[in-house]
Coordinates of C-alpha atoms in Angstrom, one line a residue:
M200 CA -23.0 26.0 26.8
K201 CA -22.4 27.7 23.5
I202 CA -24.5 26.6 20.5
K203 CA -23.1 27.0 16.9
N204 CA -24.9 26.3 13.7
V205 CA -23.2 24.3 11.0
T206 CA -24.0 22.3 7.8
L207 CA -23.1 19.3 5.7
L208 CA -24.2 18.7 2.1
A209 CA -24.0 15.5 0.1
V210 CA -23.7 15.8 -3.6
I211 CA -24.6 12.4 -5.0
D212 CA -23.7 11.3 -8.5
V213 CA -26.2 8.4 -8.9
P214 CA -25.1 7.3 -12.5
N215 CA -21.5 6.9 -11.3
N216 CA -22.3 5.6 -7.8
R217 CA -20.3 8.3 -6.0
V218 CA -20.5 11.1 -3.5
L219 CA -18.5 14.3 -3.2
M220 CA -16.4 14.4 0.0
T221 CA -13.7 16.5 1.5
R222 CA -10.6 15.6 3.4
R223 CA -9.5 18.1 6.0
L224 CA -5.9 19.2 5.8
R225 CA -6.0 20.9 9.2
G226 CA -8.1 20.3 12.3
M227 CA -11.4 22.2 13.0
K228 CA -10.9 25.8 14.1
G229 CA -13.1 28.4 15.7
F230 CA -15.6 26.1 17.4
S231 CA -14.4 25.7 21.0
N232 CA -11.6 24.5 23.1
S233 CA -13.0 20.9 23.1
A234 CA -13.7 20.7 19.3
D235 CA -10.9 22.7 17.8
G236 CA -8.1 20.7 16.3
H237 CA -10.2 17.5 15.7
A238 CA -10.9 16.0 12.3
R239 CA -7.5 16.5 10.6
D240 CA -7.1 14.1 7.7
L241 CA -10.7 12.8 8.0
Y242 CA -13.2 12.5 5.1
N243 CA -16.5 14.3 5.5
L244 CA -19.2 15.9 3.4
P245 CA -18.6 19.5 2.4
G246 CA -20.0 22.0 4.9
G247 CA -19.2 24.4 7.7
K248 CA -20.3 27.3 9.8
K249 CA -23.6 29.1 9.1
G250 CA -23.4 32.9 9.0
E251 CA -25.5 34.9 11.4
D252 CA -27.9 36.2 8.7
E253 CA -27.7 33.1 6.5
S254 CA -30.1 30.2 6.2
F255 CA -28.8 26.7 6.8
I256 CA -29.4 25.8 3.2
D257 CA -27.6 28.9 1.9
A258 CA -24.6 28.1 4.2
A259 CA -24.5 24.5 2.9
V260 CA -24.4 25.6 -0.7
R261 CA -21.8 28.4 0.0
E262 CA -19.5 26.1 2.0
T263 CA -19.8 23.3 -0.8
I264 CA -18.8 25.8 -3.4
E265 CA -15.9 27.3 -1.3
E266 CA -14.5 23.9 -0.4
T267 CA -15.0 22.0 -3.6
G268 CA -15.7 24.3 -6.5
V269 CA -18.9 22.3 -7.2
T270 CA -22.3 24.2 -7.1
P271 CA -25.1 22.1 -5.6
I272 CA -28.5 22.6 -7.2
N273 CA -31.8 22.3 -5.2
P274 CA -30.5 20.5 -2.1
K275 CA -33.1 19.1 0.3
L276 CA -32.9 18.7 4.1
C277 CA -32.4 15.0 5.0
G278 CA -31.5 15.2 8.7
Q279 CA -30.1 17.0 11.7
L280 CA -27.2 16.2 14.1
Q281 CA -26.4 17.9 17.4
F282 CA -22.7 17.3 18.1
V283 CA -22.4 17.7 21.9
W284 CA -18.9 18.6 23.1
T285 CA -18.0 19.6 26.7
D286 CA -18.3 23.3 26.0
V287 CA -20.2 23.6 22.7
T288 CA -23.1 22.0 20.8
L289 CA -22.9 22.1 17.0
V290 CA -26.4 22.0 15.5
C291 CA -25.8 20.6 12.0
Q292 CA -28.4 20.4 9.3
V293 CA -27.6 17.8 6.6
F294 CA -28.7 18.3 3.0
K295 CA -28.4 16.2 -0.1
T296 CA -28.8 16.8 -3.8
F297 CA -28.5 14.7 -7.0
D298 CA -27.9 17.8 -9.2
W299 CA -24.9 20.1 -9.5
K300 CA -22.8 22.0 -11.9
G301 CA -19.1 22.5 -12.2
D302 CA -16.0 20.4 -11.4
I303 CA -13.8 20.0 -8.4
D304 CA -11.6 23.0 -8.0
C305 CA -10.0 23.3 -4.6
K306 CA -8.1 26.5 -3.7
P307 CA -4.4 25.9 -3.1
G308 CA -3.6 26.3 0.6
G309 CA -7.3 25.7 1.5
E310 CA -8.6 23.8 4.5
C311 CA -9.4 20.6 2.6
T312 CA -9.2 18.7 -0.7
A313 CA -12.2 17.4 -2.5
H314 CA -12.8 14.0 -4.0
W315 CA -15.5 11.9 -5.6
I316 CA -15.7 8.7 -3.5
D317 CA -17.3 5.5 -4.7
L318 CA -20.4 4.8 -2.5
D319 CA -19.3 1.1 -2.3
K320 CA -16.0 2.2 -0.8
L321 CA -16.7 4.9 1.7
P322 CA -13.7 5.3 3.9
Y323 CA -15.5 4.8 7.2
D324 CA -12.3 4.0 9.0
N325 CA -11.1 7.5 8.1
M326 CA -14.4 9.3 8.9
W327 CA -16.1 10.5 12.1
A328 CA -17.5 7.5 14.0
D329 CA -21.1 8.8 13.8
D330 CA -21.1 8.6 10.0
R331 CA -21.6 4.9 10.1
T332 CA -25.0 5.5 11.6
W333 CA -26.5 8.4 9.8
F334 CA -24.9 8.2 6.4
P335 CA -26.8 5.0 5.5
D336 CA -30.0 6.7 6.8
M337 CA -29.3 9.5 4.4
M338 CA -28.6 7.2 1.4
N339 CA -31.9 5.3 2.1
D340 CA -34.0 8.4 2.3
K341 CA -34.7 8.0 6.0
F342 CA -34.9 11.3 7.7
F343 CA -32.6 11.3 10.8
H344 CA -32.1 13.3 14.0
Y345 CA -29.4 12.4 16.5
D346 CA -27.5 13.8 19.5
V347 CA -23.9 12.8 18.9
I348 CA -22.1 12.9 22.3
V349 CA -18.4 13.4 21.2
A350 CA -15.3 12.3 23.1
D351 CA -13.2 12.4 19.9
E352 CA -13.4 11.5 16.2
K353 CA -13.5 7.8 16.9
S354 CA -15.5 7.7 20.1
V355 CA -19.1 9.0 20.0
K356 CA -22.4 8.0 21.5
M357 CA -25.5 8.3 19.2
V358 CA -28.8 9.2 20.8
P359 CA -31.8 9.1 18.4
L360 CA -34.2 12.1 18.7
P361 CA -37.7 12.7 17.4
T362 CA -37.6 14.0 13.9
D363 CA -40.3 16.6 14.6
G364 CA -37.9 18.6 16.7
V365 CA -35.7 19.6 13.8
I366 CA -35.2 23.4 13.6

């Protein structure tokens, strides 16, 4: 089975009680036969594929800038997810920060749009099913580590893992 490294990064605006999220305009591409095409129109944190010679944190910052125009400052690791598909495992390190610069500036024709979403109104019904489990952990400063066995966007099985195994 192939393993690919990916990232997510939460930019959290505490004074305004909101988080920066993206909404995919197209399905995922370039991961595998089983994962490609999923996630169209779903909300998620900014993130994406890690380059071969790139650290997870550098990839998370780069992807956030590319997808939203916002530059995260001093993000910290807050968890890891392994999305297990039939033919690929996506190892995903999740970061968060409370500091950033810039404003939303999405490229026309890009893969997503970016939005500030009220933390009291997270669109869980239009997000990946696993987000209901780990997103509250992240917001409550609880370090998390899960295998996410994926059937599709709305059907996943969450398996907690020891947090000392995070790479």
